[in-house]
CSV table of C-alpha atoms and ligand atoms in Angstrom, one decimal:
chain,number,residue,atom,x,y,z
A,1,MET,CA,-37.4,-37.6,-21.3
A,2,THR,CA,-37.3,-36.9,-25.0
A,3,VAL,CA,-36.6,-39.5,-27.6
A,4,GLU,CA,-33.4,-37.7,-28.6
A,5,SER,CA,-32.0,-37.9,-25.1
A,6,VAL,CA,-31.9,-41.7,-25.1
A,7,ARG,CA,-30.5,-42.1,-28.5
A,8,PRO,CA,-27.0,-43.6,-28.3
A,9,GLU,CA,-24.4,-40.9,-28.9
A,10,ALA,CA,-22.8,-40.8,-32.3
A,11,PRO,CA,-19.1,-41.7,-32.0
A,12,GLN,CA,-17.1,-38.4,-31.5
A,13,VAL,CA,-15.2,-37.4,-34.6
A,14,LEU,CA,-11.9,-35.9,-33.4
A,15,GLU,CA,-10.7,-33.0,-35.6
A,16,PRO,CA,-7.1,-33.7,-36.7
A,17,LEU,CA,-4.7,-31.3,-35.0
A,18,SER,CA,-3.2,-28.7,-37.3
A,19,THR,CA,0.2,-27.1,-37.5
A,20,PRO,CA,0.3,-23.5,-36.2
A,21,PRO,CA,0.7,-20.9,-38.9
A,22,LEU,CA,4.1,-19.4,-39.5
A,23,ALA,CA,4.3,-15.8,-38.3
A,24,GLY,CA,4.8,-13.3,-41.0
A,25,GLY,CA,7.9,-11.2,-41.4
A,26,GLY,CA,10.6,-13.9,-41.4
A,27,VAL,CA,13.7,-13.4,-43.5
A,28,PRO,CA,15.2,-16.4,-45.5
A,29,GLY,CA,18.0,-18.0,-43.5
A,30,LEU,CA,17.6,-15.8,-40.4
A,31,GLY,CA,13.8,-16.4,-39.9
A,32,HIS,CA,12.4,-14.2,-37.2
A,33,GLY,CA,15.5,-13.9,-35.1
A,34,TRP,CA,16.5,-10.5,-36.4
A,35,LYS,CA,13.1,-9.1,-35.4
A,36,LEU,CA,13.4,-10.6,-31.9
A,37,VAL,CA,16.8,-8.9,-31.6
A,38,ARG,CA,15.9,-5.6,-33.2
A,39,ASP,CA,12.5,-4.9,-31.6
A,40,PRO,CA,11.5,-7.8,-29.4
A,41,LEU,CA,8.6,-6.0,-27.7
A,42,GLY,CA,7.0,-4.7,-30.9
A,43,PHE,CA,7.5,-8.0,-32.6
A,44,LEU,CA,5.8,-10.0,-29.8
A,45,ALA,CA,3.0,-7.5,-29.4
A,46,GLN,CA,1.8,-8.0,-33.0
A,47,LEU,CA,2.0,-11.9,-33.1
A,48,ARG,CA,-1.6,-12.4,-32.1
A,49,ASP,CA,-2.6,-10.9,-35.5
A,50,HIS,CA,-1.1,-14.1,-37.1
A,51,GLY,CA,-2.8,-16.6,-34.9
A,52,ASP,CA,-3.5,-17.9,-31.3
A,53,VAL,CA,-0.4,-20.1,-31.6
A,54,VAL,CA,2.2,-19.3,-34.3
A,55,ARG,CA,5.5,-20.8,-35.4
A,56,LEU,CA,8.7,-18.7,-35.3
A,57,LYS,CA,11.9,-19.6,-37.1
A,58,LEU,CA,15.1,-18.8,-35.2
A,59,GLY,CA,17.7,-19.9,-37.8
A,60,PRO,CA,17.0,-23.6,-38.4
A,61,LYS,CA,15.0,-24.0,-35.2
A,62,THR,CA,11.2,-23.7,-34.8
A,63,VAL,CA,9.8,-22.1,-31.7
A,64,TYR,CA,6.1,-21.9,-30.9
A,65,ALA,CA,4.6,-18.6,-29.6
A,66,VAL,CA,1.3,-18.6,-27.7
A,67,THR,CA,-0.6,-15.3,-28.0
A,68,THR,CA,-3.9,-15.4,-26.2
A,69,PRO,CA,-4.6,-15.1,-22.5
A,70,GLU,CA,-6.6,-18.3,-22.4
A,71,LEU,CA,-3.9,-20.4,-24.0
A,72,THR,CA,-1.1,-18.9,-21.9
A,73,GLY,CA,-3.2,-20.0,-18.9
A,74,ALA,CA,-3.6,-23.5,-20.4
A,75,LEU,CA,0.1,-23.7,-21.0
A,76,ALA,CA,1.1,-22.5,-17.5
A,77,LEU,CA,-1.4,-24.9,-15.8
A,78,SER,CA,-0.6,-28.0,-17.8
A,79,PRO,CA,1.8,-30.7,-16.6
A,80,ASP,CA,2.8,-31.3,-20.2
A,81,TYR,CA,5.1,-28.4,-20.3
A,82,GLU,CA,8.1,-27.8,-18.1
A,83,ILE,CA,10.9,-25.3,-17.6
A,84,GLY,CA,13.6,-25.9,-20.2
A,85,GLY,CA,15.1,-24.6,-23.4
A,86,PRO,CA,18.3,-22.7,-24.3
A,87,LEU,CA,17.4,-19.7,-22.1
A,88,TRP,CA,17.3,-21.9,-18.9
A,89,GLU,CA,20.4,-23.9,-20.0
A,90,SER,CA,22.5,-20.8,-20.2
A,91,LEU,CA,21.1,-19.6,-16.9
A,92,GLU,CA,22.0,-22.9,-15.2
A,93,GLY,CA,25.6,-22.6,-16.5
A,94,LEU,CA,26.0,-19.2,-14.8
A,95,LEU,CA,23.9,-19.5,-11.6
A,96,GLY,CA,23.9,-23.3,-10.8
A,97,LYS,CA,22.0,-26.4,-11.8
A,98,LYS,CA,20.3,-27.2,-8.5
A,99,GLY,CA,18.1,-24.2,-7.7
A,100,VAL,CA,14.3,-24.0,-7.6
A,101,ALA,CA,14.0,-21.7,-10.7
A,102,THR,CA,15.4,-24.3,-13.1
A,103,ALA,CA,14.4,-27.6,-11.5
A,104,ASN,CA,11.6,-29.8,-12.7
A,105,GLY,CA,9.5,-32.7,-11.4
A,106,PRO,CA,9.9,-34.1,-7.9
A,107,ARG,CA,12.9,-32.0,-7.1
A,108,HIS,CA,11.0,-28.8,-8.0
A,109,ARG,CA,8.0,-29.9,-5.9
A,110,ARG,CA,10.3,-30.6,-2.9
A,111,GLN,CA,12.2,-27.3,-3.3
A,112,ARG,CA,8.9,-25.3,-3.5
A,113,ARG,CA,7.7,-27.0,-0.2
A,114,THR,CA,11.0,-25.8,1.5
A,115,ILE,CA,10.9,-22.2,0.3
A,116,GLN,CA,7.2,-21.5,0.3
A,117,PRO,CA,6.7,-20.9,4.1
A,118,ALA,CA,9.1,-18.0,4.0
A,119,PHE,CA,6.7,-16.2,1.7
A,120,ARG,CA,3.5,-16.9,3.7
A,121,ALA,CA,1.4,-14.0,4.8
A,122,ASP,CA,2.4,-14.3,8.6
A,123,PHE,CA,6.1,-14.3,7.7
A,124,ILE,CA,5.6,-11.3,5.4
A,125,HIS,CA,4.1,-9.4,8.3
A,126,GLU,CA,7.3,-10.1,10.3
A,127,TYR,CA,9.3,-8.5,7.4
A,128,GLY,CA,7.3,-5.3,7.8
A,129,SER,CA,9.7,-3.4,9.9
A,130,ILE,CA,12.6,-4.1,7.5
A,131,MET,CA,10.6,-3.0,4.5
A,132,GLU,CA,9.6,0.2,6.4
A,133,GLU,CA,13.3,0.9,7.3
A,134,GLU,CA,14.5,0.3,3.7
A,135,ALA,CA,11.7,2.3,2.1
A,136,ARG,CA,12.4,5.3,4.4
A,137,ALA,CA,16.1,5.0,3.9
A,138,PHE,CA,15.5,5.0,0.1
A,139,ALA,CA,13.4,8.2,0.3
A,140,ALA,CA,15.9,9.7,2.8
A,141,ARG,CA,18.9,9.2,0.4
A,142,MET,CA,17.2,11.6,-2.1
A,143,VAL,CA,18.5,15.2,-1.9
A,144,PRO,CA,16.6,18.1,-3.4
A,145,GLY,CA,18.0,19.1,-6.8
A,146,GLU,CA,20.6,16.2,-6.8
A,147,THR,CA,20.4,13.6,-9.6
A,148,ILE,CA,19.2,10.2,-8.5
A,149,ASP,CA,20.7,7.3,-10.5
A,150,CYS,CA,17.5,5.2,-10.3
A,151,THR,CA,19.2,2.0,-11.5
A,152,SER,CA,21.7,1.7,-8.7
A,153,GLU,CA,19.3,3.0,-6.1
A,154,SER,CA,16.5,0.6,-7.1
A,155,PHE,CA,18.9,-2.3,-7.0
A,156,ARG,CA,20.2,-1.3,-3.6
A,157,VAL,CA,16.7,-1.2,-2.0
A,158,ALA,CA,15.6,-4.5,-3.8
A,159,VAL,CA,18.7,-6.5,-2.7
A,160,ARG,CA,18.7,-5.1,0.8
A,161,ILE,CA,15.0,-6.0,1.4
A,162,ALA,CA,15.4,-9.6,-0.1
A,163,SER,CA,18.6,-10.4,1.7
A,164,ARG,CA,17.7,-8.8,5.1
A,165,CYS,CA,14.3,-10.4,5.2
A,166,LEU,CA,15.1,-13.8,3.8
A,167,LEU,CA,18.7,-14.5,5.0
A,168,ARG,CA,18.8,-12.4,8.2
A,169,GLY,CA,22.4,-12.2,9.5
A,170,GLN,CA,24.7,-10.0,11.6
A,171,PHE,CA,26.6,-8.5,8.7
A,172,MET,CA,23.7,-8.4,6.3
A,173,ASP,CA,23.8,-4.6,5.8
A,174,GLU,CA,27.4,-4.7,4.5
A,175,ARG,CA,26.8,-7.9,2.5
A,176,ALA,CA,23.5,-6.5,1.0
A,177,GLU,CA,25.6,-3.6,-0.3
A,178,ARG,CA,28.2,-5.9,-1.9
A,179,LEU,CA,25.5,-8.2,-3.2
A,180,SER,CA,23.7,-5.4,-4.9
A,181,ILE,CA,26.9,-4.3,-6.7
A,182,ALA,CA,27.7,-7.9,-7.8
A,183,LEU,CA,24.2,-8.7,-8.9
A,184,GLY,CA,24.0,-5.4,-10.9
A,185,ASP,CA,27.1,-6.4,-12.9
A,186,VAL,CA,26.1,-10.0,-13.3
A,187,PHE,CA,22.7,-9.1,-14.8
A,188,ARG,CA,24.2,-6.7,-17.2
A,189,GLY,CA,26.5,-9.4,-18.7
A,190,MET,CA,24.1,-12.3,-18.4
A,191,TYR,CA,21.5,-11.2,-20.9
A,192,ARG,CA,24.2,-10.9,-23.6
A,193,ARG,CA,25.5,-14.4,-22.8
A,194,MET,CA,22.0,-15.8,-23.0
A,195,VAL,CA,21.0,-14.3,-26.4
A,196,ILE,CA,24.4,-14.7,-28.0
A,197,PRO,CA,25.8,-17.9,-26.4
A,198,ALA,CA,29.2,-17.5,-28.0
A,199,GLY,CA,31.2,-19.3,-25.1
A,200,PRO,CA,34.8,-18.8,-26.2
A,201,LEU,CA,34.2,-15.2,-27.2
A,202,TYR,CA,33.5,-14.3,-23.5
A,203,ARG,CA,36.9,-15.7,-22.5
A,204,LEU,CA,38.7,-12.9,-24.3
A,205,PRO,CA,40.3,-10.7,-21.7
A,206,LEU,CA,38.2,-7.6,-22.4
A,207,PRO,CA,37.4,-5.3,-19.4
A,208,SER,CA,33.7,-6.0,-19.7
A,209,HIS,CA,34.3,-9.7,-19.6
A,210,ARG,CA,36.6,-9.4,-16.6
A,211,GLN,CA,34.1,-7.2,-14.8
A,212,PHE,CA,31.4,-9.9,-15.4
A,213,ASP,CA,33.6,-12.8,-14.2
A,214,ARG,CA,34.6,-10.9,-11.1
A,215,ALA,CA,31.0,-10.1,-10.2
A,216,LEU,CA,29.9,-13.6,-10.8
A,217,ALA,CA,32.7,-15.0,-8.6
A,218,ASP,CA,31.9,-12.4,-6.0
A,219,LEU,CA,28.2,-13.4,-6.0
A,220,HIS,CA,29.1,-17.0,-5.4
A,221,ASP,CA,31.6,-16.1,-2.7
A,222,ILE,CA,29.2,-13.9,-0.8
A,223,VAL,CA,26.6,-16.6,-0.8
A,224,ASP,CA,29.2,-19.1,0.6
A,225,GLU,CA,30.2,-16.6,3.3
A,226,ILE,CA,26.5,-16.2,4.3
A,227,ILE,CA,26.0,-19.9,4.6
A,228,ASP,CA,29.3,-20.6,6.4
A,229,GLU,CA,28.7,-17.8,8.9
A,230,ARG,CA,25.2,-19.0,9.7
A,231,ARG,CA,26.5,-22.5,10.3
A,232,ALA,CA,29.4,-21.3,12.5
A,233,SER,CA,27.0,-19.2,14.6
A,234,GLY,CA,25.0,-22.2,15.5
A,235,GLN,CA,21.9,-20.0,15.4
A,236,LYS,CA,18.7,-21.1,13.7
A,237,PRO,CA,16.4,-18.1,13.2
A,238,ASP,CA,13.1,-18.9,11.6
A,239,ASP,CA,14.0,-17.8,8.1
A,240,LEU,CA,14.5,-19.1,4.6
A,241,LEU,CA,18.2,-19.9,5.2
A,242,THR,CA,17.4,-22.1,8.2
A,243,ALA,CA,14.7,-23.8,6.1
A,244,LEU,CA,17.3,-24.5,3.4
A,245,LEU,CA,20.0,-25.7,5.8
A,246,GLU,CA,17.5,-28.1,7.4
A,247,ALA,CA,15.9,-29.3,4.2
A,248,LYS,CA,15.9,-33.0,3.4
A,249,ASP,CA,15.9,-34.7,0.0
A,250,ASP,CA,13.4,-37.4,-1.1
A,251,ASN,CA,15.2,-40.0,0.9
A,252,GLY,CA,15.2,-38.0,4.1
A,253,ALA,CA,18.9,-37.1,3.8
A,254,PRO,CA,20.1,-33.5,4.2
A,255,ILE,CA,20.3,-31.8,0.8
A,256,ASP,CA,23.9,-31.4,-0.5
A,257,GLU,CA,26.1,-28.2,-0.2
A,258,GLN,CA,25.7,-27.4,-3.9
A,259,GLU,CA,21.9,-27.5,-3.7
A,260,ILE,CA,21.9,-25.2,-0.6
A,261,HIS,CA,24.2,-22.7,-2.5
A,262,ASP,CA,22.3,-22.9,-5.7
A,263,GLN,CA,19.0,-22.4,-3.9
A,264,VAL,CA,20.2,-19.2,-2.2
A,265,VAL,CA,21.4,-17.9,-5.6
A,266,ALA,CA,18.1,-19.0,-7.3
A,267,ILE,CA,16.1,-16.9,-4.8
A,268,LEU,CA,18.3,-13.8,-4.6
A,269,THR,CA,18.7,-13.4,-8.4
A,270,PRO,CA,15.0,-13.3,-9.4
A,271,GLY,CA,14.3,-11.4,-6.2
A,272,SER,CA,16.5,-8.5,-6.9
A,273,GLU,CA,16.4,-7.7,-10.7
A,274,THR,CA,12.6,-8.0,-10.9
A,275,ILE,CA,11.9,-5.7,-7.9
A,276,ALA,CA,14.6,-3.3,-9.0
A,277,SER,CA,13.2,-3.0,-12.5
A,278,THR,CA,9.7,-2.5,-11.2
A,279,ILE,CA,10.8,0.2,-8.7
A,280,MET,CA,12.4,2.0,-11.7
A,281,TRP,CA,9.1,1.8,-13.6
A,282,LEU,CA,7.2,3.0,-10.6
A,283,LEU,CA,9.5,6.1,-10.3
A,284,GLN,CA,9.1,6.7,-14.0
A,285,ALA,CA,5.3,6.4,-13.7
A,286,LEU,CA,5.2,8.9,-10.8
A,287,THR,CA,7.3,11.3,-12.9
A,288,GLU,CA,5.3,10.9,-16.1
A,289,HIS,CA,1.9,11.1,-14.3
A,290,PRO,CA,2.3,13.7,-11.5
A,291,GLU,CA,-1.5,13.6,-11.0
A,292,GLN,CA,-1.2,10.0,-10.0
A,293,ALA,CA,1.7,10.8,-7.7
A,294,ASP,CA,-0.5,13.5,-6.1
A,295,LYS,CA,-3.4,11.0,-5.7
A,296,VAL,CA,-1.0,8.5,-4.0
A,297,SER,CA,0.3,11.2,-1.7
A,298,LYS,CA,-3.3,12.3,-0.8
A,299,GLU,CA,-4.3,8.7,-0.1
A,300,VAL,CA,-1.3,8.2,2.2
A,301,GLU,CA,-2.2,11.4,4.1
A,302,SER,CA,-5.8,10.3,4.5
A,303,VAL,CA,-4.7,6.9,5.9
A,304,THR,CA,-1.8,8.0,8.1
A,305,GLY,CA,-2.9,11.5,9.1
A,306,GLY,CA,0.6,12.8,8.4
A,307,ARG,CA,2.7,10.2,10.3
A,308,PRO,CA,5.2,8.2,8.3
A,309,VAL,CA,3.5,5.5,6.3
A,310,GLY,CA,4.1,2.0,7.6
A,311,PHE,CA,3.7,-1.6,6.5
A,312,ASP,CA,0.4,-2.0,8.3
A,313,ASP,CA,-1.1,0.9,6.3
A,314,VAL,CA,-0.4,-0.9,2.9
A,315,ARG,CA,-3.7,-2.9,2.9
A,316,ARG,CA,-5.7,0.4,3.1
A,317,LEU,CA,-3.8,2.1,0.3
A,318,SER,CA,-6.0,0.8,-2.5
A,319,HIS,CA,-5.2,3.4,-5.1
A,320,THR,CA,-1.4,3.1,-4.4
A,321,ASN,CA,-1.8,-0.6,-4.9
A,322,ASN,CA,-3.6,0.0,-8.2
A,323,VAL,CA,-0.8,2.2,-9.4
A,324,VAL,CA,1.6,-0.7,-8.7
A,325,VAL,CA,-0.7,-3.2,-10.6
A,326,GLU,CA,-1.0,-0.8,-13.6
A,327,THR,CA,2.7,-0.4,-13.7
A,328,LEU,CA,3.2,-4.2,-13.7
A,329,ARG,CA,0.6,-4.4,-16.5
A,330,LEU,CA,2.3,-2.0,-18.9
A,331,ARG,CA,5.9,-2.6,-17.8
A,332,PRO,CA,6.1,-6.3,-16.6
A,333,ALA,CA,9.6,-6.9,-15.4
A,334,VAL,CA,9.3,-10.5,-16.6
A,335,TRP,CA,8.4,-9.8,-20.3
A,336,ILE,CA,9.0,-13.2,-21.8
A,337,LEU,CA,8.5,-16.8,-20.5
A,338,THR,CA,9.5,-20.1,-22.0
A,339,ARG,CA,8.5,-23.7,-21.6
A,340,ARG,CA,9.4,-27.0,-23.2
A,341,ALA,CA,6.8,-29.6,-24.2
A,342,VAL,CA,7.4,-32.9,-22.4
A,343,THR,CA,5.2,-34.8,-24.8
A,344,GLU,CA,3.3,-34.2,-28.0
A,345,THR,CA,0.3,-32.0,-27.0
A,346,ASP,CA,-2.8,-30.2,-28.3
A,347,LEU,CA,-2.7,-26.5,-27.5
A,348,GLY,CA,-5.9,-24.7,-28.7
A,349,GLY,CA,-6.3,-27.3,-31.5
A,350,TYR,CA,-2.7,-27.1,-32.7
A,351,ARG,CA,-0.2,-29.9,-32.5
A,352,ILE,CA,2.9,-29.1,-30.4
A,353,PRO,CA,5.5,-31.8,-30.9
A,354,ALA,CA,7.4,-33.3,-27.9
A,355,GLY,CA,10.5,-31.4,-27.1
A,356,ALA,CA,9.3,-28.1,-28.7
A,357,ASP,CA,10.3,-24.8,-27.2
A,358,ILE,CA,7.4,-22.5,-26.5
A,359,VAL,CA,7.5,-18.8,-25.6
A,360,TYR,CA,4.9,-16.2,-24.5
A,361,SER,CA,5.1,-12.7,-23.5
A,362,PRO,CA,3.3,-11.2,-20.4
A,363,TYR,CA,4.2,-7.8,-22.0
A,364,ALA,CA,2.2,-8.6,-25.2
A,365,ILE,CA,-0.7,-10.2,-23.3
A,366,GLN,CA,-1.1,-7.3,-20.9
A,367,ARG,CA,-1.1,-4.7,-23.6
A,368,ASP,CA,-3.5,-6.4,-26.0
A,369,PRO,CA,-6.4,-4.1,-27.1
A,370,ARG,CA,-8.6,-7.2,-27.3
A,371,SER,CA,-8.3,-7.5,-23.5
A,372,TYR,CA,-8.0,-3.8,-22.4
A,373,GLN,CA,-9.8,-0.6,-23.4
A,374,GLN,CA,-7.4,2.3,-24.1
A,375,HIS,CA,-4.8,-0.4,-23.7
A,376,LEU,CA,-1.8,1.8,-23.7
A,377,ASP,CA,-3.2,4.4,-21.2
A,378,PHE,CA,-1.8,4.4,-17.7
A,379,ASP,CA,-5.1,4.1,-15.9
A,380,PRO,CA,-4.8,2.6,-12.3
A,381,ASP,CA,-8.6,3.0,-11.9
A,382,ARG,CA,-9.1,0.1,-14.4
A,383,TRP,CA,-8.4,-2.1,-11.4
A,384,LEU,CA,-11.4,-0.8,-9.5
A,385,PRO,CA,-13.6,-3.9,-8.8
A,386,GLU,CA,-16.5,-2.6,-11.0
A,387,ARG,CA,-14.1,-2.2,-14.0
A,388,SER,CA,-11.7,-5.0,-13.6
A,389,LYS,CA,-14.4,-7.7,-13.7
A,390,ASP,CA,-14.5,-7.3,-17.5
A,391,ILE,CA,-10.8,-8.1,-18.0
A,392,PRO,CA,-10.4,-11.6,-19.5
A,393,LYS,CA,-9.0,-14.4,-17.3
A,394,TYR,CA,-5.2,-14.8,-17.5
A,395,ALA,CA,-4.8,-11.4,-19.2
A,396,MET,CA,-2.9,-10.0,-16.1
A,397,ARG,CA,-0.5,-12.5,-14.7
A,398,PRO,CA,2.8,-10.6,-14.1
A,399,PHE,CA,3.8,-13.3,-11.5
A,400,SER,CA,2.7,-16.2,-13.7
A,401,LEU,CA,0.4,-19.0,-12.5
A,402,GLY,CA,0.5,-22.7,-12.0
A,403,ASN,CA,3.3,-24.6,-10.4
A,404,ARG,CA,6.0,-22.1,-11.4
A,405,LYS,CA,4.1,-19.1,-10.1
A,406,CYS,CA,6.4,-16.6,-8.4
A,407,PRO,CA,6.4,-17.6,-4.7
A,408,SER,CA,7.0,-14.0,-3.8
A,409,ASP,CA,3.9,-12.3,-5.3
A,410,HIS,CA,2.5,-11.0,-1.9
A,411,PHE,CA,6.0,-10.2,-0.6
A,412,SER,CA,6.7,-8.2,-3.8
A,413,MET,CA,3.4,-6.4,-3.8
A,414,ALA,CA,3.7,-5.4,-0.2
A,415,GLN,CA,7.2,-3.9,-0.6
A,416,LEU,CA,6.4,-2.2,-4.0
A,417,SER,CA,3.3,-0.5,-2.5
A,418,LEU,CA,5.1,0.6,0.6
A,419,ILE,CA,8.0,2.0,-1.4
A,420,THR,CA,5.6,3.9,-3.8
A,421,ALA,CA,3.7,5.3,-0.9
A,422,THR,CA,6.8,6.3,1.0
A,423,VAL,CA,8.6,8.1,-1.9
A,424,ALA,CA,5.4,9.7,-3.4
A,425,SER,CA,4.3,11.2,-0.1
A,426,ARG,CA,7.7,12.9,0.3
A,427,TRP,CA,8.9,13.8,-3.2
A,428,ARG,CA,7.9,15.0,-6.6
A,429,PHE,CA,10.1,14.0,-9.5
A,430,GLU,CA,11.3,15.2,-12.9
A,431,GLN,CA,13.6,13.6,-15.4
A,432,VAL,CA,17.0,15.4,-15.9
A,433,SER,CA,19.1,15.8,-19.0
A,434,GLY,CA,20.8,12.5,-19.9
A,435,SER,CA,17.9,10.4,-18.7
A,436,ASN,CA,16.4,7.9,-21.1
A,437,ASP,CA,13.2,6.1,-20.0
A,438,ALA,CA,12.8,4.1,-23.1
A,439,PRO,CA,12.4,0.3,-22.3
A,440,HIS,CA,15.7,-1.6,-22.1
A,441,VAL,CA,15.2,-5.2,-23.0
A,442,GLY,CA,17.4,-7.5,-21.0
A,443,ILE,CA,16.7,-10.4,-18.6
A,444,THR,CA,14.1,-8.1,-17.3
A,445,LEU,CA,12.4,-5.0,-18.8
A,446,ARG,CA,13.6,-1.7,-17.3
A,447,PRO,CA,14.2,1.9,-18.3
A,448,HIS,CA,17.5,2.4,-20.2
A,449,LYS,CA,18.9,5.0,-17.8
A,450,LEU,CA,16.4,6.7,-15.5
A,451,LEU,CA,17.9,9.9,-13.9
A,452,LEU,CA,15.6,11.9,-11.7
A,453,LYS,CA,15.6,15.1,-9.7
A,454,ALA,CA,13.5,15.2,-6.5
A,455,ALA,CA,11.7,18.2,-5.0
A,456,PRO,CA,10.1,18.0,-1.6
A,457,ARG,CA,6.3,18.0,-1.4
B,1,HEM,C1,9.4,-17.1,-10.5
B,1,HEM,C2,7.8,-12.6,-11.6
B,1,HEM,C3,9.8,-10.9,-7.5
B,1,HEM,C4,11.6,-15.4,-6.6
B,1,HEM,C5,8.7,-16.0,-11.2
B,1,HEM,C6,7.9,-16.1,-12.4
B,1,HEM,C7,7.5,-14.8,-12.7
B,1,HEM,C8,8.0,-13.9,-11.7
B,1,HEM,C9,6.7,-14.4,-13.9
B,1,HEM,C10,7.6,-17.4,-13.1
B,1,HEM,C11,8.6,-17.8,-14.1
B,1,HEM,C12,8.1,-18.8,-15.0
B,1,HEM,O1,6.8,-19.1,-15.1
B,1,HEM,O2,8.8,-19.4,-15.8
B,1,HEM,C13,8.2,-11.8,-10.6
B,1,HEM,C14,8.0,-10.3,-10.5
B,1,HEM,C15,8.5,-9.9,-9.4
B,1,HEM,C16,9.1,-11.0,-8.7
B,1,HEM,C17,7.2,-9.6,-11.6
B,1,HEM,C18,8.6,-8.5,-8.8
B,1,HEM,C19,8.0,-7.4,-9.3
B,1,HEM,C20,10.4,-12.0,-6.9
B,1,HEM,C21,11.1,-11.9,-5.6
B,1,HEM,C22,11.6,-13.2,-5.3
B,1,HEM,C23,11.2,-14.0,-6.4
B,1,HEM,C24,11.2,-10.7,-4.7
B,1,HEM,C25,12.4,-13.7,-4.1
B,1,HEM,C26,12.8,-13.0,-3.2
B,1,HEM,C27,11.1,-16.2,-7.6
B,1,HEM,C28,11.5,-17.6,-7.7
B,1,HEM,C29,10.9,-18.1,-8.8
B,1,HEM,C30,10.1,-17.0,-9.4
B,1,HEM,C31,12.4,-18.4,-6.7
B,1,HEM,C32,10.9,-19.5,-9.4
B,1,HEM,C33,9.7,-20.3,-8.9
B,1,HEM,C34,9.6,-21.7,-9.5
B,1,HEM,O3,10.2,-21.9,-10.6
B,1,HEM,O4,9.0,-22.5,-8.9
B,1,HEM,N1,8.8,-14.7,-10.7
B,1,HEM,N2,9.0,-12.1,-9.5
B,1,HEM,N3,10.5,-13.3,-7.3
B,1,HEM,N4,10.3,-15.8,-8.6
B,1,HEM,FE1,9.5,-14.0,-9.0
């Protein structure tokens, strides 16, 4: 034992917390808002040059942006931040106040306990045959030389898989079709209402407003129909809807009708737009990188020996899986996330006041040259174990982490890999005139208008 080691420790001097620096490029009066509207992705991607945590001015309001993988991990894992802020408030107004995606605290924990089993590995295995059917039907709807409107087709397959797997029902095929039309229209109008919350303006009787109102009403009606029909049938299949109908609140009483309704909406909405956007990016990647499409096709052939690829093959399709992961890295459907500070906190040595709104961007984090070599290259092999070990912790979290982590990460990866394997082993793609694969920034990130032509392999 050295003399030093028994010396009483000097009292720790705590560094005072500092205020995060103001990001550059603000305009007097407007702050950074115009940059976020004009080029949100470019703006968010360069914020780390200004600091690990930076302040943004949106009109008179200050918002805090977190820019490093390590601090986004700390944010997502800390109980000092919850879901909240203007983005969520406008979502609640449209989709309902009692669903899992917007709840906090004990209600959120209870709701997660109810829905989580439906996404467990053994359940996902049971969904395998539905995923296979839908992936094959998607590939079979493609006709050589005919234009594929990837937006509506991707939505169709996403909604059909989510609703058929999670809310099984007799008329689910027809309903899944109606749901995909309603959700497509709702998402188009919702982003505008979230970034420009000009309530009375949207009551003007314009065709686009009427289309949005009709779609939103239709969405809520279809959800009511699904619930009523299940109740009337007296059946209790082992699925998410049964779990919701049987759920109890903290006092052991059945949850109310509004909560059941809002929960179904809160699961169907993130479950369709995110998957649809990712399918579009996967089709775009297979088109832009035909050598990767060939590699996927060869891998499928080597695993299946020529029979149609099935759900049980997915775990052996490691390159196909890496194509999906690399697509999620460069084109994360969820490109921005927000939190609200419950209390005053220290984030990376910076003071975040209670009630502050905080944003971070998986898009910016996952494209950062400080985390990825050749950061903009589409390189699925970077996910080979010998290479991926060098990627910093939390630099690749397209499904988030912590208590708000997407419950559907495995369910999503399974269907995305199966769809990629199914279409790439049957078709080659090229973009046709009128197609525009530039990113469209809305509630999710997706191509503006992806139009493809398929040729058989
Ligand atoms: C939450 C991404 C597919 C249901 C989230 C979050 C992310 C995410 C990043 C966390 C939000 C936050 O931290 O604030 C994705 C991606 C998907 C996908 C990238 C596909 C490519 C799905 C599917 C479903 C689903 C298919 C359901 C069928 C949910 C729900 C939440 C959520 C219910 C809220 C969880 C909570 O707040 O506790 N998703 N998701 N997601 N996701 Fe997903």
